């Protein structure tokens, strides 16, 4: 998979993809991530990428020209399956969206900034508009990092069997059961006995029951999908 991220703040995306599972996915050549500075494509003599909105007092808007240039530059080299725009008024990102996007070949993510992009960019280039939740971020970069992290770990071969995404929270519309490691007794704080009895069937039943109880308590909305 290839992911191209378009941003006016490339520095903000320097480190998120250089650690842990995303780093390993890059090393295994299961994903390539490229960060493009929209400013580099501006033909304005001051390299501007934004301008005043036509409606008074609406704040700054990202202009068409540099964004069109970078998208056309990328599209002249390969086809893209999705051109995604990060924006608080997009459809809410969830595990289903992450699963879907992890099956794509090439995607572009355009990070929104200021009061957003000129609507004509959305009309003519964008295939999907995504928000990561009902709150406002200063820009789409951190949202893009969140999305990329959750997508990349789902690409086949990225996770080992042991860390398989199949056991993640949400993957089966249930939250995760509690987990424990050694020691079995820490200053009197004990691991549930059942986990120590070696009976795999009982342990699996316990995990399932715990996951169900936690989901019922914290996220009953998820159980409606069952
Ligand atoms: Cl994708 N962008 C911004 N600016 N704010 C957000 C968001 C995205 N998702 C939630 N809040």
PDB file of C-alpha atoms and ligand atoms in Angstrom:
ATOM      1  CA  UNK A   1       0.000   0.000   0.000  1.00  0.00           C
ATOM      2  CA  UNK A   2       1.128   3.546  -0.748  1.00  0.00           C
ATOM      3  CA  UNK A   3      -0.118   6.542   1.247  1.00  0.00           C
ATOM      4  CA  UNK A   4       0.577  10.128   0.138  1.00  0.00           C
ATOM      5  CA  UNK A   5      -0.230  12.810   2.713  1.00  0.00           C
ATOM      6  CA  UNK A   6      -0.668  16.422   1.591  1.00  0.00           C
ATOM      7  CA  UNK A   7      -0.109  19.017   4.299  1.00  0.00           C
ATOM      8  CA  UNK A   8       0.934  22.599   5.001  1.00  0.00           C
ATOM      9  CA  UNK A   9       2.655  21.371   8.202  1.00  0.00           C
ATOM     10  CA  UNK A  10       4.921  18.465   7.159  1.00  0.00           C
ATOM     11  CA  UNK A  11       6.980  18.854  10.356  1.00  0.00           C
ATOM     12  CA  UNK A  12       3.959  17.722  12.368  1.00  0.00           C
ATOM     13  CA  UNK A  13       4.051  14.353  10.577  1.00  0.00           C
ATOM     14  CA  UNK A  14       7.780  13.712  10.870  1.00  0.00           C
ATOM     15  CA  UNK A  15       7.710  11.307  13.796  1.00  0.00           C
ATOM     16  CA  UNK A  16       4.329   9.507  14.053  1.00  0.00           C
ATOM     17  CA  UNK A  17       5.223   6.886  11.434  1.00  0.00           C
ATOM     18  CA  UNK A  18       8.758   6.149  12.635  1.00  0.00           C
ATOM     19  CA  UNK A  19       7.938   3.954  15.604  1.00  0.00           C
ATOM     20  CA  UNK A  20       6.420   0.645  16.592  1.00  0.00           C
ATOM     21  CA  UNK A  21       4.133  -1.190  14.200  1.00  0.00           C
ATOM     22  CA  UNK A  22       4.017   1.446  11.436  1.00  0.00           C
ATOM     23  CA  UNK A  23       7.817   1.567  11.400  1.00  0.00           C
ATOM     24  CA  UNK A  24       7.953  -2.216  11.095  1.00  0.00           C
ATOM     25  CA  UNK A  25       5.365  -2.205   8.293  1.00  0.00           C
ATOM     26  CA  UNK A  26       7.554   0.246   6.363  1.00  0.00           C
ATOM     27  CA  UNK A  27      10.656  -1.881   6.954  1.00  0.00           C
ATOM     28  CA  UNK A  28       8.798  -4.972   5.698  1.00  0.00           C
ATOM     29  CA  UNK A  29       7.815  -2.894   2.620  1.00  0.00           C
ATOM     30  CA  UNK A  30       4.124  -3.498   3.276  1.00  0.00           C
ATOM     31  CA  UNK A  31       3.447   0.258   3.213  1.00  0.00           C
ATOM     32  CA  UNK A  32       5.127   3.382   1.846  1.00  0.00           C
ATOM     33  CA  UNK A  33       4.204   6.740   3.362  1.00  0.00           C
ATOM     34  CA  UNK A  34       5.119  10.021   1.633  1.00  0.00           C
ATOM     35  CA  UNK A  35       4.572  13.474   3.110  1.00  0.00           C
ATOM     36  CA  UNK A  36       4.182  16.343   0.613  1.00  0.00           C
ATOM     37  CA  UNK A  37       4.399  20.014   1.534  1.00  0.00           C
ATOM     38  CA  UNK A  38       1.532  21.742  -0.289  1.00  0.00           C
ATOM     39  CA  UNK A  39       3.496  25.005  -0.100  1.00  0.00           C
ATOM     40  CA  UNK A  40       6.177  23.559  -2.439  1.00  0.00           C
ATOM     41  CA  UNK A  41       3.553  23.454  -5.207  1.00  0.00           C
ATOM     42  CA  UNK A  42       2.327  27.036  -4.835  1.00  0.00           C
ATOM     43  CA  UNK A  43       2.989  29.259  -7.859  1.00  0.00           C
ATOM     44  CA  UNK A  44       2.346  32.374  -5.737  1.00  0.00           C
ATOM     45  CA  UNK A  45       5.435  34.558  -5.340  1.00  0.00           C
ATOM     46  CA  UNK A  46       5.116  34.317  -1.558  1.00  0.00           C
ATOM     47  CA  UNK A  47       4.280  30.577  -1.756  1.00  0.00           C
ATOM     48  CA  UNK A  48       0.907  31.241  -0.154  1.00  0.00           C
ATOM     49  CA  UNK A  49      -1.515  28.359   0.209  1.00  0.00           C
ATOM     50  CA  UNK A  50      -4.475  30.206   1.713  1.00  0.00           C
ATOM     51  CA  UNK A  51      -6.609  33.275   1.079  1.00  0.00           C
ATOM     52  CA  UNK A  52      -9.588  35.156   2.538  1.00  0.00           C
ATOM     53  CA  UNK A  53     -13.052  33.611   2.235  1.00  0.00           C
ATOM     54  CA  UNK A  54     -15.537  35.346  -0.063  1.00  0.00           C
ATOM     55  CA  UNK A  55     -17.972  35.484   2.854  1.00  0.00           C
ATOM     56  CA  UNK A  56     -16.814  38.151   5.313  1.00  0.00           C
ATOM     57  CA  UNK A  57     -15.237  37.061   8.611  1.00  0.00           C
ATOM     58  CA  UNK A  58     -15.130  33.383   7.723  1.00  0.00           C
ATOM     59  CA  UNK A  59     -11.352  33.063   8.175  1.00  0.00           C
ATOM     60  CA  UNK A  60      -8.690  31.732   5.814  1.00  0.00           C
ATOM     61  CA  UNK A  61      -9.391  29.087   3.174  1.00  0.00           C
ATOM     62  CA  UNK A  62      -6.888  26.770   1.481  1.00  0.00           C
ATOM     63  CA  UNK A  63      -6.634  27.757  -2.186  1.00  0.00           C
ATOM     64  CA  UNK A  64      -7.170  25.453  -5.166  1.00  0.00           C
ATOM     65  CA  UNK A  65      -3.949  25.888  -7.163  1.00  0.00           C
ATOM     66  CA  UNK A  66      -1.250  24.248  -4.988  1.00  0.00           C
ATOM     67  CA  UNK A  67      -3.547  21.376  -3.997  1.00  0.00           C
ATOM     68  CA  UNK A  68      -4.599  20.737  -7.593  1.00  0.00           C
ATOM     69  CA  UNK A  69      -0.920  20.804  -8.640  1.00  0.00           C
ATOM     70  CA  UNK A  70       0.216  18.243  -6.086  1.00  0.00           C
ATOM     71  CA  UNK A  71      -2.744  15.927  -6.771  1.00  0.00           C
ATOM     72  CA  UNK A  72      -2.199  16.117 -10.559  1.00  0.00           C
ATOM     73  CA  UNK A  73       1.529  15.551 -10.040  1.00  0.00           C
ATOM     74  CA  UNK A  74       0.795  12.354  -8.066  1.00  0.00           C
ATOM     75  CA  UNK A  75      -1.976  11.181 -10.391  1.00  0.00           C
ATOM     76  CA  UNK A  76       0.343  11.525 -13.405  1.00  0.00           C
ATOM     77  CA  UNK A  77       2.490   8.791 -11.848  1.00  0.00           C
ATOM     78  CA  UNK A  78      -0.115   6.261 -10.666  1.00  0.00           C
ATOM     79  CA  UNK A  79      -3.836   5.725 -10.109  1.00  0.00           C
ATOM     80  CA  UNK A  80      -5.328   6.362  -6.675  1.00  0.00           C
ATOM     81  CA  UNK A  81      -8.167   4.358  -5.103  1.00  0.00           C
ATOM     82  CA  UNK A  82      -9.237   7.153  -2.772  1.00  0.00           C
ATOM     83  CA  UNK A  83      -8.486  10.842  -2.263  1.00  0.00           C
ATOM     84  CA  UNK A  84      -9.459  11.516   1.318  1.00  0.00           C
ATOM     85  CA  UNK A  85     -10.010  14.921   2.930  1.00  0.00           C
ATOM     86  CA  UNK A  86      -9.762  15.202   6.716  1.00  0.00           C
ATOM     87  CA  UNK A  87     -12.428  17.532   8.054  1.00  0.00           C
ATOM     88  CA  UNK A  88     -14.599  17.752  11.190  1.00  0.00           C
ATOM     89  CA  UNK A  89     -17.721  17.647   8.956  1.00  0.00           C
ATOM     90  CA  UNK A  90     -16.705  14.349   7.299  1.00  0.00           C
ATOM     91  CA  UNK A  91     -18.155  10.918   8.074  1.00  0.00           C
ATOM     92  CA  UNK A  92     -16.900   9.538  11.382  1.00  0.00           C
ATOM     93  CA  UNK A  93     -13.896   7.232  11.123  1.00  0.00           C
ATOM     94  CA  UNK A  94     -14.253   3.832  12.770  1.00  0.00           C
ATOM     95  CA  UNK A  95     -12.827   0.315  12.653  1.00  0.00           C
ATOM     96  CA  UNK A  96     -14.974  -0.531   9.627  1.00  0.00           C
ATOM     97  CA  UNK A  97     -13.506   2.410   7.670  1.00  0.00           C
ATOM     98  CA  UNK A  98     -10.006   1.344   8.738  1.00  0.00           C
ATOM     99  CA  UNK A  99     -10.649  -2.228   7.550  1.00  0.00           C
ATOM    100  CA  UNK A 100     -11.942  -0.967   4.196  1.00  0.00           C
ATOM    101  CA  UNK A 101      -9.047   1.418   3.613  1.00  0.00           C
ATOM    102  CA  UNK A 102      -6.455  -1.232   4.561  1.00  0.00           C
ATOM    103  CA  UNK A 103      -7.431  -3.156   1.406  1.00  0.00           C
ATOM    104  CA  UNK A 104      -6.630  -0.230  -0.945  1.00  0.00           C
ATOM    105  CA  UNK A 105      -3.530   0.065  -3.120  1.00  0.00           C
ATOM    106  CA  UNK A 106      -2.814   3.813  -3.297  1.00  0.00           C
ATOM    107  CA  UNK A 107      -4.498   6.564  -1.311  1.00  0.00           C
ATOM    108  CA  UNK A 108      -4.012  10.298  -0.896  1.00  0.00           C
ATOM    109  CA  UNK A 109      -4.911  12.066   2.347  1.00  0.00           C
ATOM    110  CA  UNK A 110      -5.357  15.841   2.135  1.00  0.00           C
ATOM    111  CA  UNK A 111      -5.076  17.451   5.575  1.00  0.00           C
ATOM    112  CA  UNK A 112      -7.558  20.267   6.091  1.00  0.00           C
ATOM    113  CA  UNK A 113      -6.408  23.504   7.705  1.00  0.00           C
ATOM    114  CA  UNK A 114      -7.650  26.951   8.657  1.00  0.00           C
ATOM    115  CA  UNK A 115     -11.350  27.106   7.814  1.00  0.00           C
ATOM    116  CA  UNK A 116     -10.933  24.310   5.270  1.00  0.00           C
ATOM    117  CA  UNK A 117     -10.332  24.027   1.531  1.00  0.00           C
ATOM    118  CA  UNK A 118     -12.116  25.783  -1.313  1.00  0.00           C
ATOM    119  CA  UNK A 119     -15.263  23.717  -1.949  1.00  0.00           C
ATOM    120  CA  UNK A 120     -14.222  23.149  -5.590  1.00  0.00           C
ATOM    121  CA  UNK A 121     -11.342  20.912  -4.411  1.00  0.00           C
ATOM    122  CA  UNK A 122     -13.898  18.802  -2.575  1.00  0.00           C
ATOM    123  CA  UNK A 123     -16.220  18.745  -5.586  1.00  0.00           C
ATOM    124  CA  UNK A 124     -13.597  17.779  -8.166  1.00  0.00           C
ATOM    125  CA  UNK A 125     -10.993  15.625  -6.414  1.00  0.00           C
ATOM    126  CA  UNK A 126     -12.122  14.263  -3.068  1.00  0.00           C
ATOM    127  CA  UNK A 127     -13.691  10.776  -2.960  1.00  0.00           C
ATOM    128  CA  UNK A 128     -14.104  10.483   0.826  1.00  0.00           C
ATOM    129  CA  UNK A 129     -14.362  13.025   3.670  1.00  0.00           C
ATOM    130  CA  UNK A 130     -13.401  11.772   7.108  1.00  0.00           C
ATOM    131  CA  UNK A 131     -13.605  13.128  10.668  1.00  0.00           C
ATOM    132  CA  UNK A 132     -12.066  11.220  13.595  1.00  0.00           C
ATOM    133  CA  UNK A 133     -14.717  12.323  16.097  1.00  0.00           C
ATOM    134  CA  UNK A 134     -17.027  15.054  17.309  1.00  0.00           C
ATOM    135  CA  UNK A 135     -14.478  17.633  18.418  1.00  0.00           C
ATOM    136  CA  UNK A 136     -12.418  20.194  16.507  1.00  0.00           C
ATOM    137  CA  UNK A 137      -8.672  19.858  15.899  1.00  0.00           C
ATOM    138  CA  UNK A 138      -6.471  22.730  14.713  1.00  0.00           C
ATOM    139  CA  UNK A 139      -5.675  20.809  11.554  1.00  0.00           C
ATOM    140  CA  UNK A 140      -6.108  17.447   9.853  1.00  0.00           C
ATOM    141  CA  UNK A 141      -2.527  16.210  10.410  1.00  0.00           C
ATOM    142  CA  UNK A 142      -3.106  14.482  13.731  1.00  0.00           C
ATOM    143  CA  UNK A 143      -6.331  13.019  12.368  1.00  0.00           C
ATOM    144  CA  UNK A 144      -4.378  11.696   9.355  1.00  0.00           C
ATOM    145  CA  UNK A 145      -1.793  10.151  11.707  1.00  0.00           C
ATOM    146  CA  UNK A 146      -4.582   8.454  13.688  1.00  0.00           C
ATOM    147  CA  UNK A 147      -6.133   7.057  10.514  1.00  0.00           C
ATOM    148  CA  UNK A 148      -2.844   5.868   9.020  1.00  0.00           C
ATOM    149  CA  UNK A 149      -1.841   4.113  12.246  1.00  0.00           C
ATOM    150  CA  UNK A 150      -5.141   2.236  12.463  1.00  0.00           C
ATOM    151  CA  UNK A 151      -5.119   1.351   8.724  1.00  0.00           C
ATOM    152  CA  UNK A 152      -1.502   0.169   8.525  1.00  0.00           C
ATOM    153  CA  UNK A 153      -1.796  -2.324  11.392  1.00  0.00           C
ATOM    154  CA  UNK A 154      -4.613  -4.049   9.450  1.00  0.00           C
ATOM    155  CA  UNK A 155      -2.564  -4.630   6.272  1.00  0.00           C
ATOM    156  CA  UNK A 156      -2.040  -8.409   5.972  1.00  0.00           C
ATOM    157  CA  UNK A 157       1.417  -9.405   7.224  1.00  0.00           C
ATOM    158  CA  UNK A 158       1.958  -6.328   9.407  1.00  0.00           C
ATOM    159  CA  UNK A 159       0.937  -7.975  12.667  1.00  0.00           C
ATOM    160  CA  UNK A 160       2.089 -11.418  13.777  1.00  0.00           C
ATOM    161  CA  UNK A 161      -0.475 -14.052  14.847  1.00  0.00           C
ATOM    162  CA  UNK A 162       0.214 -13.163  18.445  1.00  0.00           C
ATOM    163  CA  UNK A 163      -0.644  -9.505  18.054  1.00  0.00           C
ATOM    164  CA  UNK A 164      -3.341 -10.185  15.458  1.00  0.00           C
ATOM    165  CA  UNK A 165      -5.827  -7.375  14.930  1.00  0.00           C
ATOM    166  CA  UNK A 166      -8.588  -9.975  15.090  1.00  0.00           C
ATOM    167  CA  UNK A 167      -8.449  -9.769  18.889  1.00  0.00           C
ATOM    168  CA  UNK A 168      -8.493  -5.950  19.037  1.00  0.00           C
ATOM    169  CA  UNK A 169     -11.305  -4.006  20.648  1.00  0.00           C
ATOM    170  CA  UNK A 170     -14.059  -3.205  18.076  1.00  0.00           C
ATOM    171  CA  UNK A 171     -12.956  -5.885  15.593  1.00  0.00           C
ATOM    172  CA  UNK A 172     -15.973  -7.977  16.611  1.00  0.00           C
ATOM    173  CA  UNK A 173     -18.017  -5.031  17.966  1.00  0.00           C
ATOM    174  CA  UNK A 174     -16.848  -5.866  21.506  1.00  0.00           C
ATOM    175  CA  UNK A 175     -14.352  -4.081  23.734  1.00  0.00           C
ATOM    176  CA  UNK A 176     -11.337  -6.052  24.973  1.00  0.00           C
ATOM    177  CA  UNK A 177     -11.388  -8.232  28.080  1.00  0.00           C
ATOM    178  CA  UNK A 178      -8.921  -7.342  30.899  1.00  0.00           C
ATOM    179  CA  UNK A 179      -5.356  -8.657  30.485  1.00  0.00           C
ATOM    180  CA  UNK A 180      -2.719  -9.608  33.053  1.00  0.00           C
ATOM    181  CA  UNK A 181       0.977 -10.511  33.109  1.00  0.00           C
ATOM    182  CA  UNK A 182       3.396 -11.758  35.777  1.00  0.00           C
ATOM    183  CA  UNK A 183       3.587 -11.750  38.720  1.00  0.00           C
ATOM    184  CA  UNK A 184       0.375 -13.627  39.533  1.00  0.00           C
ATOM    185  CA  UNK A 185       0.342 -11.914  42.937  1.00  0.00           C
ATOM    186  CA  UNK A 186       1.685  -8.349  43.288  1.00  0.00           C
ATOM    187  CA  UNK A 187       1.583  -7.234  46.926  1.00  0.00           C
ATOM    188  CA  UNK A 188      -1.687  -9.109  47.347  1.00  0.00           C
ATOM    189  CA  UNK A 189      -3.242  -7.871  44.042  1.00  0.00           C
ATOM    190  CA  UNK A 190      -4.112 -11.192  42.462  1.00  0.00           C
ATOM    191  CA  UNK A 191      -4.714 -12.299  38.888  1.00  0.00           C
ATOM    192  CA  UNK A 192      -8.162 -13.986  38.556  1.00  0.00           C
ATOM    193  CA  UNK A 193      -7.732 -17.680  39.459  1.00  0.00           C
ATOM    194  CA  UNK A 194      -9.347 -18.887  36.256  1.00  0.00           C
ATOM    195  CA  UNK A 195      -6.463 -17.551  34.157  1.00  0.00           C
ATOM    196  CA  UNK A 196      -4.024 -19.744  36.081  1.00  0.00           C
ATOM    197  CA  UNK A 197      -5.895 -23.058  35.890  1.00  0.00           C
ATOM    198  CA  UNK A 198      -4.648 -24.059  32.413  1.00  0.00           C
ATOM    199  CA  UNK A 199      -8.125 -24.898  31.067  1.00  0.00           C
ATOM    200  CA  UNK A 200      -8.185 -23.138  27.664  1.00  0.00           C
ATOM    201  CA  UNK A 201     -11.917 -23.596  27.137  1.00  0.00           C
ATOM    202  CA  UNK A 202     -12.780 -22.039  30.513  1.00  0.00           C
ATOM    203  CA  UNK A 203     -10.322 -19.199  29.886  1.00  0.00           C
ATOM    204  CA  UNK A 204     -11.809 -18.449  26.447  1.00  0.00           C
ATOM    205  CA  UNK A 205     -15.320 -18.447  27.928  1.00  0.00           C
ATOM    206  CA  UNK A 206     -14.161 -16.077  30.682  1.00  0.00           C
ATOM    207  CA  UNK A 207     -12.600 -13.669  28.153  1.00  0.00           C
ATOM    208  CA  UNK A 208     -15.759 -13.637  26.058  1.00  0.00           C
ATOM    209  CA  UNK A 209     -17.979 -13.047  29.076  1.00  0.00           C
ATOM    210  CA  UNK A 210     -15.709 -10.249  30.359  1.00  0.00           C
ATOM    211  CA  UNK A 211     -15.654  -8.571  26.933  1.00  0.00           C
ATOM    212  CA  UNK A 212     -19.434  -8.725  26.787  1.00  0.00           C
ATOM    213  CA  UNK A 213     -19.895  -7.337  30.324  1.00  0.00           C
ATOM    214  CA  UNK A 214     -17.446  -4.455  29.744  1.00  0.00           C
ATOM    215  CA  UNK A 215     -19.086  -3.592  26.435  1.00  0.00           C
ATOM    216  CA  UNK A 216     -22.562  -3.684  28.009  1.00  0.00           C
ATOM    217  CA  UNK A 217     -21.394  -1.297  30.747  1.00  0.00           C
ATOM    218  CA  UNK A 218     -19.317   1.164  28.693  1.00  0.00           C
ATOM    219  CA  UNK A 219     -20.583   0.949  25.123  1.00  0.00           C
ATOM    220  CA  UNK A 220     -24.056  -0.591  25.010  1.00  0.00           C
ATOM    221  CA  UNK A 221     -24.478   1.029  21.576  1.00  0.00           C
ATOM    222  CA  UNK A 222     -22.010  -1.510  20.133  1.00  0.00           C
ATOM    223  CA  UNK A 223     -24.197  -4.435  21.189  1.00  0.00           C
ATOM    224  CA  UNK A 224     -26.983  -3.182  18.934  1.00  0.00           C
ATOM    225  CA  UNK A 225     -24.883  -4.426  16.008  1.00  0.00           C
ATOM    226  CA  UNK A 226     -24.973  -7.978  17.375  1.00  0.00           C
TER     227      UNK A 226
HETATM  228 CL1  LIG B   1     -10.320  15.121  10.372  1.00  0.00          CL
HETATM  229  N1  LIG B   1      -9.973  17.595  11.242  1.00  0.00           N
HETATM  230  C1  LIG B   1     -10.138  18.574  12.132  1.00  0.00           C
HETATM  231  N2  LIG B   1      -9.617  19.762  11.883  1.00  0.00           N
HETATM  232  N3  LIG B   1     -10.799  18.417  13.269  1.00  0.00           N
HETATM  233  C2  LIG B   1     -11.310  17.208  13.498  1.00  0.00           C
HETATM  234  C3  LIG B   1     -11.167  16.140  12.619  1.00  0.00           C
HETATM  235  C4  LIG B   1     -10.494  16.368  11.469  1.00  0.00           C
HETATM  236  N4  LIG B   1     -11.795  15.068  13.140  1.00  0.00           N
HETATM  237  C5  LIG B   1     -12.284  15.487  14.292  1.00  0.00           C
HETATM  238  N5  LIG B   1     -12.002  16.773  14.524  1.00  0.00           N
END
